[in-house]
mmCIF file of C-alpha atoms (C1' of nucleotides) in Angstrom:
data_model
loop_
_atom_site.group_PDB
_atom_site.id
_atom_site.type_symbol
_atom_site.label_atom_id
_atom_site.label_comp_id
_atom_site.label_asym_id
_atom_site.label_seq_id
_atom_site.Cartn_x
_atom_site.Cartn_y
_atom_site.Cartn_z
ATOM 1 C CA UNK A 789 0.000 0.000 0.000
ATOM 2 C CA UNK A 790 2.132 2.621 1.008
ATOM 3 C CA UNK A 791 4.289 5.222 -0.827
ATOM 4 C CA UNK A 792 3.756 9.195 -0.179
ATOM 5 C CA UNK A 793 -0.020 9.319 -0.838
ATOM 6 C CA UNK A 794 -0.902 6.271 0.966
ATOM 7 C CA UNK A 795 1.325 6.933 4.230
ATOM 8 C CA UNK A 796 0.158 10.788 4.343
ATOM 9 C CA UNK A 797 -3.714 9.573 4.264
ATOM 10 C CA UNK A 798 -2.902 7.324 7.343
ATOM 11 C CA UNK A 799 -0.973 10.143 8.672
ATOM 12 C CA UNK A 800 -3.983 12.158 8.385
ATOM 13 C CA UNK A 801 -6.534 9.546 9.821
ATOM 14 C CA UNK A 802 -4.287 9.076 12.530
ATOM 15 C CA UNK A 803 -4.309 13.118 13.180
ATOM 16 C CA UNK A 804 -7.497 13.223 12.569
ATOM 17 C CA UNK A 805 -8.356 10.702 15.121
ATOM 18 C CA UNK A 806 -6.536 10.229 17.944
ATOM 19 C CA UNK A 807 -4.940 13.795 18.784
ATOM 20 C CA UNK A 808 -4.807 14.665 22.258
ATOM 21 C CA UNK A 809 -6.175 11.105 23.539
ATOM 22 C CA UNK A 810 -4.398 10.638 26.884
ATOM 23 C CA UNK A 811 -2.932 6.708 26.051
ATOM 24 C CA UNK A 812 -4.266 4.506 28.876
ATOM 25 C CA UNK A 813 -3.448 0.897 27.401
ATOM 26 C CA UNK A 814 -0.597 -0.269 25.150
ATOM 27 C CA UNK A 815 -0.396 -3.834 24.388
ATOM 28 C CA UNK A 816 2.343 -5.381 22.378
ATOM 29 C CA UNK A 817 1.820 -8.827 20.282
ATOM 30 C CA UNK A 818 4.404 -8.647 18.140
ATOM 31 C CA UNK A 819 8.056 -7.079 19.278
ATOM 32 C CA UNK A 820 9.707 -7.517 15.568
ATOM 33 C CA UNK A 821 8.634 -4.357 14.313
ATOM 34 C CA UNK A 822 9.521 -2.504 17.318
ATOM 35 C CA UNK A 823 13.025 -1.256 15.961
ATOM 36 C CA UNK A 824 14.717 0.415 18.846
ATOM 37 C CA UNK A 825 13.198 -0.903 22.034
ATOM 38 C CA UNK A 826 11.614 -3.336 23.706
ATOM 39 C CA UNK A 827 7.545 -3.975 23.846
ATOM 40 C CA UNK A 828 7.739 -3.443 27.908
ATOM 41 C CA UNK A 829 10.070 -0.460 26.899
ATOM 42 C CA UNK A 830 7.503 1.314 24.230
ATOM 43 C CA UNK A 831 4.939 0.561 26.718
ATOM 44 C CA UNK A 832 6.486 2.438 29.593
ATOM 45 C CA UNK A 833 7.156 5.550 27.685
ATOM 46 C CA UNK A 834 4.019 5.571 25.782
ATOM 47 C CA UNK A 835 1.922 5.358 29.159
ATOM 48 C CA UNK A 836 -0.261 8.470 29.955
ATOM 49 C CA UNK A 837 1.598 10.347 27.113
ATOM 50 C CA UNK A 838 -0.874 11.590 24.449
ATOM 51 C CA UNK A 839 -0.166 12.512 20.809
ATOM 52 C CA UNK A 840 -0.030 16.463 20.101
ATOM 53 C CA UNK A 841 0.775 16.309 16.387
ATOM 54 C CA UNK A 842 1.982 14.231 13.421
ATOM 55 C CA UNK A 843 4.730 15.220 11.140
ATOM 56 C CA UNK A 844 5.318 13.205 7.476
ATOM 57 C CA UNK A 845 8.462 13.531 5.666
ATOM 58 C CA UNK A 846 8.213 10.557 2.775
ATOM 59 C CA UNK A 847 7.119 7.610 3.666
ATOM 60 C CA UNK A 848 8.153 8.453 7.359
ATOM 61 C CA UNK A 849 5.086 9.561 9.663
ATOM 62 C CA UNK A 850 5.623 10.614 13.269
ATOM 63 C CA UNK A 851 3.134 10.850 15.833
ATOM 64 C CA UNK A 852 4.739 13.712 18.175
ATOM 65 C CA UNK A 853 3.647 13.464 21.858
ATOM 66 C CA UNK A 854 3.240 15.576 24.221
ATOM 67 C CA UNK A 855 6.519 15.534 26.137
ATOM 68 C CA UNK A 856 8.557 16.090 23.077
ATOM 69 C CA UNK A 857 9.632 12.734 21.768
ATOM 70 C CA UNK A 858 8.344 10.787 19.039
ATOM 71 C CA UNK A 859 6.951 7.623 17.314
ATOM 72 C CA UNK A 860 7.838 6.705 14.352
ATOM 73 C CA UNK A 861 5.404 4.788 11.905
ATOM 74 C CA UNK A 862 7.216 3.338 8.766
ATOM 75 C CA UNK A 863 4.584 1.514 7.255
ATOM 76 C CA UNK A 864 6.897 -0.909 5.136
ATOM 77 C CA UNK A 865 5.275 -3.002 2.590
ATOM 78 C CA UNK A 866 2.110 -3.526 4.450
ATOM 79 C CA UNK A 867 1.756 -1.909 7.345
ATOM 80 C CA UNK A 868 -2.009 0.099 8.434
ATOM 81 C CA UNK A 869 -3.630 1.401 11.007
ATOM 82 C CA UNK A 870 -7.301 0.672 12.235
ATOM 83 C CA UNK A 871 -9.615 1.899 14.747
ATOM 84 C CA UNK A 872 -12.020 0.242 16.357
ATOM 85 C CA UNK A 873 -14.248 -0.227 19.765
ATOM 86 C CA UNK A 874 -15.164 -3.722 20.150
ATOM 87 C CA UNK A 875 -11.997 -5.849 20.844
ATOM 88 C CA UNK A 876 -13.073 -8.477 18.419
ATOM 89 C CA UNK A 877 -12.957 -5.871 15.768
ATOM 90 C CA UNK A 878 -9.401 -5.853 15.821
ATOM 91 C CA UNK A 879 -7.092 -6.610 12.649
ATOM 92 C CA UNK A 880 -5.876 -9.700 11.784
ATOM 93 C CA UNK A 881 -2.148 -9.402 11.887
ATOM 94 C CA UNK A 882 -2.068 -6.815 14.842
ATOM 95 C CA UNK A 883 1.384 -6.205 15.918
ATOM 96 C CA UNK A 884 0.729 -3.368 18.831
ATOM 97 C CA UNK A 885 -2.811 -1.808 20.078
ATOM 98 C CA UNK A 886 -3.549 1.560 21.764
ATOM 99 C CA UNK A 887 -6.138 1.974 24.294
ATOM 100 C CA UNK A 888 -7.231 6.003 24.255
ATOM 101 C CA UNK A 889 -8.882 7.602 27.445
ATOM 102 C CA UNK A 890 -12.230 7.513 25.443
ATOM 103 C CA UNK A 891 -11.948 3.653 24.871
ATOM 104 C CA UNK A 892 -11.021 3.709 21.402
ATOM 105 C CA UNK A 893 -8.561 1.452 20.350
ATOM 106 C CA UNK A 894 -5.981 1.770 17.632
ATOM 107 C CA UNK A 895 -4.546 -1.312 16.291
ATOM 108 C CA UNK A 896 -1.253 -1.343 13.683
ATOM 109 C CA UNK A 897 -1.558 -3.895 11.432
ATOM 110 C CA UNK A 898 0.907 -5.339 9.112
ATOM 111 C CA UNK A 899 1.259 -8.917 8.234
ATOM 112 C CA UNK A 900 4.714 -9.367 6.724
ATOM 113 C CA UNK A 901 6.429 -7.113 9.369
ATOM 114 C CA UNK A 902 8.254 -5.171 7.365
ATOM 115 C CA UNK A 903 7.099 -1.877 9.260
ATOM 116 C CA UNK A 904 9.540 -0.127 11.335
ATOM 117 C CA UNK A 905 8.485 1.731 14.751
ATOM 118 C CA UNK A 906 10.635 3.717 16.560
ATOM 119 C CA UNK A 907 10.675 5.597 19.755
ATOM 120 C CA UNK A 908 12.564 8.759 19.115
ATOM 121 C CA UNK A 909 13.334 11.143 21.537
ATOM 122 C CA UNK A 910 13.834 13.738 18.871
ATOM 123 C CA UNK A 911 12.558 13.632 15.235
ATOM 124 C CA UNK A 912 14.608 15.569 13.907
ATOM 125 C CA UNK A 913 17.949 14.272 14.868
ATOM 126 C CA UNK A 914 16.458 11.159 13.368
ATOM 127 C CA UNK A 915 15.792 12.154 10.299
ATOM 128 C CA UNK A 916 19.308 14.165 10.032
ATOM 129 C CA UNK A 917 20.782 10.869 10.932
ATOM 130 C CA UNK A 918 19.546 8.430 8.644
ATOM 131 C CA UNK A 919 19.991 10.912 5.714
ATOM 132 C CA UNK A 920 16.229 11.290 4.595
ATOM 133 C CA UNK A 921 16.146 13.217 1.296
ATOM 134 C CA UNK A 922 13.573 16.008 0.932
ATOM 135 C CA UNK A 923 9.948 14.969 0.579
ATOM 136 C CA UNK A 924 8.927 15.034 -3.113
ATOM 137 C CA UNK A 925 5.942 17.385 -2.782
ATOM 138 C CA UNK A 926 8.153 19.659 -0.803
ATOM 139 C CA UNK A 927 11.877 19.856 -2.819
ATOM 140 C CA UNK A 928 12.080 22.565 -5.092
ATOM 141 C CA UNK A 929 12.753 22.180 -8.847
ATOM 142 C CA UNK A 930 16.528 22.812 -8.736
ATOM 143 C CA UNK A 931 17.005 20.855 -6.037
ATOM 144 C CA UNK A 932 15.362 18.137 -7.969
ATOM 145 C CA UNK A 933 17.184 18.868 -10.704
ATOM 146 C CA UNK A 934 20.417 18.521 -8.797
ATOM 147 C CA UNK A 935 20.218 14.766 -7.502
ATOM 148 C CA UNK A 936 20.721 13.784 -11.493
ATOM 149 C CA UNK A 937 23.651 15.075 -12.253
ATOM 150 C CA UNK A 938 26.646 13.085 -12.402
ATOM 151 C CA UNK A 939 24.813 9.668 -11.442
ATOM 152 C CA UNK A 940 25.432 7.207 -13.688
ATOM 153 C CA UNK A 941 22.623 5.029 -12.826
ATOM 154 C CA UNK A 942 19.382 4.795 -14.015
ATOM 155 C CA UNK A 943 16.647 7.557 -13.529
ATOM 156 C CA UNK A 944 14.385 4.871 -11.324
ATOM 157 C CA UNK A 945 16.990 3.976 -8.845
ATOM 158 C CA UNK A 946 17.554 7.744 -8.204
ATOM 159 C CA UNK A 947 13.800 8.449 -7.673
ATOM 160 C CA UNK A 948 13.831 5.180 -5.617
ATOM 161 C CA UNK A 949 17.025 6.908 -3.473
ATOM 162 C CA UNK A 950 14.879 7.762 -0.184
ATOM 163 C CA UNK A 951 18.051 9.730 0.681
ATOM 164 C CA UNK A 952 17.864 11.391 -2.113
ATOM 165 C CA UNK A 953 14.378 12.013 -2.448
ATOM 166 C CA UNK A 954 11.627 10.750 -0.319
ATOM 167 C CA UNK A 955 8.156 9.416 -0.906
ATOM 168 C CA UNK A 956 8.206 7.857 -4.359
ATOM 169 C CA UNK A 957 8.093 3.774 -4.752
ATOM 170 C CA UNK A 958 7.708 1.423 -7.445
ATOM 171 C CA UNK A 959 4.484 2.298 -8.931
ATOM 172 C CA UNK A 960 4.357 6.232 -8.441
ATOM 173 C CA UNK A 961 7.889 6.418 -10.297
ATOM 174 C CA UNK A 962 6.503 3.847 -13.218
ATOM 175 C CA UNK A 963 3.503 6.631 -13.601
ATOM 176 C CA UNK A 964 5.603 9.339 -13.841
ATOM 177 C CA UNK A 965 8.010 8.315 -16.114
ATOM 178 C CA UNK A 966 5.282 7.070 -17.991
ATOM 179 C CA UNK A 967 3.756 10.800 -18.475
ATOM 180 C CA UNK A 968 6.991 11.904 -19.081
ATOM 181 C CA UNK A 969 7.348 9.870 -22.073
ATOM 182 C CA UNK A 970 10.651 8.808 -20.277
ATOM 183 C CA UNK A 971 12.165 4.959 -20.129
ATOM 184 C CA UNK A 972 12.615 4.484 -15.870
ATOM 185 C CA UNK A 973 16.055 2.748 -17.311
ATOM 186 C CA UNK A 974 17.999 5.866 -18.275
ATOM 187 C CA UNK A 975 21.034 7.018 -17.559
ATOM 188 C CA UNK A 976 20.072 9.250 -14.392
ATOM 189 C CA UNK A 977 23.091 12.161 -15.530
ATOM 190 C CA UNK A 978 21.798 12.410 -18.980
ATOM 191 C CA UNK A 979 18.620 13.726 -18.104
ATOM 192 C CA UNK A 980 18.764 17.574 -19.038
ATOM 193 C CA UNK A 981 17.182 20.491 -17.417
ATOM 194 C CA UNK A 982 14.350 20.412 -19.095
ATOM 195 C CA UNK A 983 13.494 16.866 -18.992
ATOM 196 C CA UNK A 984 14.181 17.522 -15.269
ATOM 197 C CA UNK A 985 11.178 20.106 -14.705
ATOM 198 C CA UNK A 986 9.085 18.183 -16.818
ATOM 199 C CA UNK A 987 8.992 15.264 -14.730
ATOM 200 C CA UNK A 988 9.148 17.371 -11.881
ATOM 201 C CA UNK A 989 5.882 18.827 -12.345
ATOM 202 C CA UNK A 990 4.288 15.784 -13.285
ATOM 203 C CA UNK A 991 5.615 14.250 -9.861
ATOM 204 C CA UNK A 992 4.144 17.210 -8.642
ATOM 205 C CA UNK A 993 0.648 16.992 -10.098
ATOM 206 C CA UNK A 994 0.606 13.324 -9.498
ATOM 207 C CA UNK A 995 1.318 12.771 -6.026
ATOM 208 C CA UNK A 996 -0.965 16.121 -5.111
ATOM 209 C CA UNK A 997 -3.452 14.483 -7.205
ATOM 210 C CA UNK A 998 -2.890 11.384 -5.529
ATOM 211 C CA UNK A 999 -3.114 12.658 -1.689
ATOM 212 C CA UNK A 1000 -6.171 14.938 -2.728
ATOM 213 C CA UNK A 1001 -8.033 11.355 -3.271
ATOM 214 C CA UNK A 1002 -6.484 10.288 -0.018
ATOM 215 C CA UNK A 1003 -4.690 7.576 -2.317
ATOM 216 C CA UNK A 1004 -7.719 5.626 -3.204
ATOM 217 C CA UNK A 1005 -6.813 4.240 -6.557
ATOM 218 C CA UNK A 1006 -9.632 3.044 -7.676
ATOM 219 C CA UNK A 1007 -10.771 6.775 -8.478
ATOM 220 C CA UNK A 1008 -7.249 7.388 -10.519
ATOM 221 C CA UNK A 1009 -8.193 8.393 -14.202
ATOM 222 C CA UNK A 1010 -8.472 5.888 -16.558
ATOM 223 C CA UNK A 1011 -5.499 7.643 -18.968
ATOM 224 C CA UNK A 1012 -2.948 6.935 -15.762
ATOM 225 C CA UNK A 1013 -0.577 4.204 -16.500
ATOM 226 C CA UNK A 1014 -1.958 2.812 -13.041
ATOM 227 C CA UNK A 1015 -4.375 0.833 -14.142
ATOM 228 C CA UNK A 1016 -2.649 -0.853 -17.472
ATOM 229 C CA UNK A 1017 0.260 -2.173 -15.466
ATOM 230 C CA UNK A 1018 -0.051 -5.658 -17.128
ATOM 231 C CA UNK A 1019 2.047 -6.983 -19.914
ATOM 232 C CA UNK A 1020 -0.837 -8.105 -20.958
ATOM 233 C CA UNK A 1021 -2.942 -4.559 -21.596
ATOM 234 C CA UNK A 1022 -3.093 -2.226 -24.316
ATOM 235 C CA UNK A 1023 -0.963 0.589 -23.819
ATOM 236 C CA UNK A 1024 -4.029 3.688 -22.514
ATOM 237 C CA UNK A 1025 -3.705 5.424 -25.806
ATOM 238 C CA UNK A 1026 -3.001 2.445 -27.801
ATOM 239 C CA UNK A 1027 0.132 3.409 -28.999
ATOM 240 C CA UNK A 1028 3.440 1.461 -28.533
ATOM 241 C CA UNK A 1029 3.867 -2.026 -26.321
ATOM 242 C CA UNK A 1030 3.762 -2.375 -22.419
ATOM 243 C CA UNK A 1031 7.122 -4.055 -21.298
ATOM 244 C CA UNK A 1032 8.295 -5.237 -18.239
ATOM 245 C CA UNK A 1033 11.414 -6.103 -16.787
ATOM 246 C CA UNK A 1034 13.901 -5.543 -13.422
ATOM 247 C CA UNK A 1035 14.772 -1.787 -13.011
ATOM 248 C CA UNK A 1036 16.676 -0.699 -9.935
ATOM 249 C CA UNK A 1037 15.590 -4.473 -8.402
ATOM 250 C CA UNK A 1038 12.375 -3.765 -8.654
ATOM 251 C CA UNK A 1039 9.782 -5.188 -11.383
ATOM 252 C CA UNK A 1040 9.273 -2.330 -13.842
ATOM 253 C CA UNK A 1041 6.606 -1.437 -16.215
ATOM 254 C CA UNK A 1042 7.271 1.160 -19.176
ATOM 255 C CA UNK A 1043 5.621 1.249 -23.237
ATOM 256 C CA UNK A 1044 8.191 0.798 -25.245
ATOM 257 C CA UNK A 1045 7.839 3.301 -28.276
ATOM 258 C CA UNK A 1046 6.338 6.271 -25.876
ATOM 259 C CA UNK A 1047 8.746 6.080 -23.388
ATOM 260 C CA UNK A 1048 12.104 7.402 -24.891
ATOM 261 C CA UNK A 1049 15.539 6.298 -23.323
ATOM 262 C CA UNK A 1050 17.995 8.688 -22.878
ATOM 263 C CA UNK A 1051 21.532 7.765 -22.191
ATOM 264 C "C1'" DT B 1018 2.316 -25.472 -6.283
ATOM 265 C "C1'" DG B 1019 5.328 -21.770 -6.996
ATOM 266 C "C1'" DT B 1020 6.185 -17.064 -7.548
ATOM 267 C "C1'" DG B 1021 6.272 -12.435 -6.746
ATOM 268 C "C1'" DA B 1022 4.641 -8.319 -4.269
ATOM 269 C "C1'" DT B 1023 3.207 -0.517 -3.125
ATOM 270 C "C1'" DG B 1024 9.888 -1.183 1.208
ATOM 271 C "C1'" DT B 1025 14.300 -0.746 3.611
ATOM 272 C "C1'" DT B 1026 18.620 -2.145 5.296
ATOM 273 C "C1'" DG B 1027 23.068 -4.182 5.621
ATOM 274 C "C1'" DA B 1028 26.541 -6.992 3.690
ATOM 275 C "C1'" DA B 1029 29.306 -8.334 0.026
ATOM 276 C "C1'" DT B 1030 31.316 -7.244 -4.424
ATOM 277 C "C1'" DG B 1031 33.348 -4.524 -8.039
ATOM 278 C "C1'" DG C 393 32.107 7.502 -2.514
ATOM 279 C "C1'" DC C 394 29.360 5.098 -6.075
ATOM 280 C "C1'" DA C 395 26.772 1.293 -7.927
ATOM 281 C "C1'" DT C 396 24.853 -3.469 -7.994
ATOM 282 C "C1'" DT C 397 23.008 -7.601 -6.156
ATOM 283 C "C1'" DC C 398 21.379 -10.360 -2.605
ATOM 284 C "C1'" DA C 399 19.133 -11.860 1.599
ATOM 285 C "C1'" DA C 400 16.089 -10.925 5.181
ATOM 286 C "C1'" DC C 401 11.432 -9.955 7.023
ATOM 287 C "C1'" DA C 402 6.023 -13.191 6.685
ATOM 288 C "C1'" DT C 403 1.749 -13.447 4.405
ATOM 289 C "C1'" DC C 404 -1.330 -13.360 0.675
ATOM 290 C "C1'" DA C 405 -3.044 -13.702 -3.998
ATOM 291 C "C1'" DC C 406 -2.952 -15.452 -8.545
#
DNA sequence: TGTGATGTTGAATG
DNA sequence: GCATTCAACATCAC
């Protein structure tokens, strides 16, 4: 599920929900996905705290308490959040459950536990340390333009590079290089200016397109790539042949004839 | 039944 | 430092 869109409408449901609940209950199933502590440790330091805000930066969301520190929420591959009254209501694969002074609970789901939560102290030293690039709705054009040059790799393992940008994944990055008319296979430092702010403002349009339908796909136009991902489908406009291969290790979808490669 | 999947990290290799 | 490839994580869907 989640790349920018997806994590910034859990973000949001999580704001939206469970601000300034005083935490009364923390139960931990699953310890895996707990990165940096122990369950008995996050449930110490979560007691009685309450969350006063959330902060996204990529696919990172924090829920900032109220004493300063933070949680981190990387969602991984499958990784969600539900909320619910009745304990029978709960998710499947719940890893860790919150109990809120009003009885709701929130339960984080994720059944291949690739999710990462941390306890951090301070968010911001965090994200300093581990090198997070600028989130993609937020760096500016020549910035963007910048993490090209001189990389001699391809353009989808650079707009993959969380450290170099943040937010984009495998299928928002085969979308936009599909508007762009650009092959996701070439060479990264070849990619002039202007093919820079082109796909920049389709990134742009895309993801705020994207998080305006709080990610729900199913509503995507019909003349996205989105929904012709299939080696099998006719290219949207009919024109050219929908490929597939292994682009920066991940499976990649382009149509070969539209999509130019530069190199 | 086997295969691959919206992600990240660390290790090993060149 | 840069780039590539692989394994690991655990479950589900086709």
């Amino acid at each position: 599920m989640p790349e920018l869109p997806e994590v910034n409408t859990v973000r949001k449901g999580f704001h939206d929900t469970v601000l300034n609940l005083r935490i009364v209950d923390v139960q931990v199933h699953d310890e895996k996905i707990l990165r940096n502590c122990s369950g008995d440790d996050f449930q110490s330091v979560l007691h009685e705290r309450f969350f006063q805000d959330t902060y996204r930066q990529g696919k990172y969301f924090f829920g900032d308490l109220d004493d300063g520190s933070s949680v981190l929420f990387h969602l991984g591959m499958t990784g969600d959040i539900a909320y619910y009254n009745d304990p029978e209501d709960a998710p499947k694969h719940e890893r860790f459950q919150f109990t809120f002074e009003n009885e709701l609970k929130l339960g984080f789901n994720d059944p291949r536990k690739f999710a990462r939560i941390l306890f951090l102290p301070d968010r911001d030293e965090y994200i300093e340390e581990i090198n997070l690039g600028p989130d993609a709705l937020i760096i500016s054009a020549t910035d963007f333009r910048e993490i090209f040059k001189g990389r001699n790799t391809s353009l989808k393992a650079v707009l993959l590079n969380q450290k170099l940008i943040s937010g984009l994944g495998n299928l928002y990055v085969d979308e936009i290089c599909y508007q762009a008319k650009i092959h996701p296979g070439s060479r990264a430092g070849a990619v002039t200016t202007r093919k820079s702010n082109q796909i920049y403002k389709l990134m742009r349009s895309i993801l705020q397109y994207a998080v305006d339908q709080d990610a729900y796909y199913k509503i995507y136009p019909d003349k996205w790539f989105w929904k012709w991902r299939d080696e099998k489908a006719k290219p949207p406009t009919g024109e050219g042949k929908i490929r597939k291969a292994k682009i920066a290790g991940r499976t990649t979808y382009w149509v070969d004839g539209v999509q130019k490669m530069i190199s």
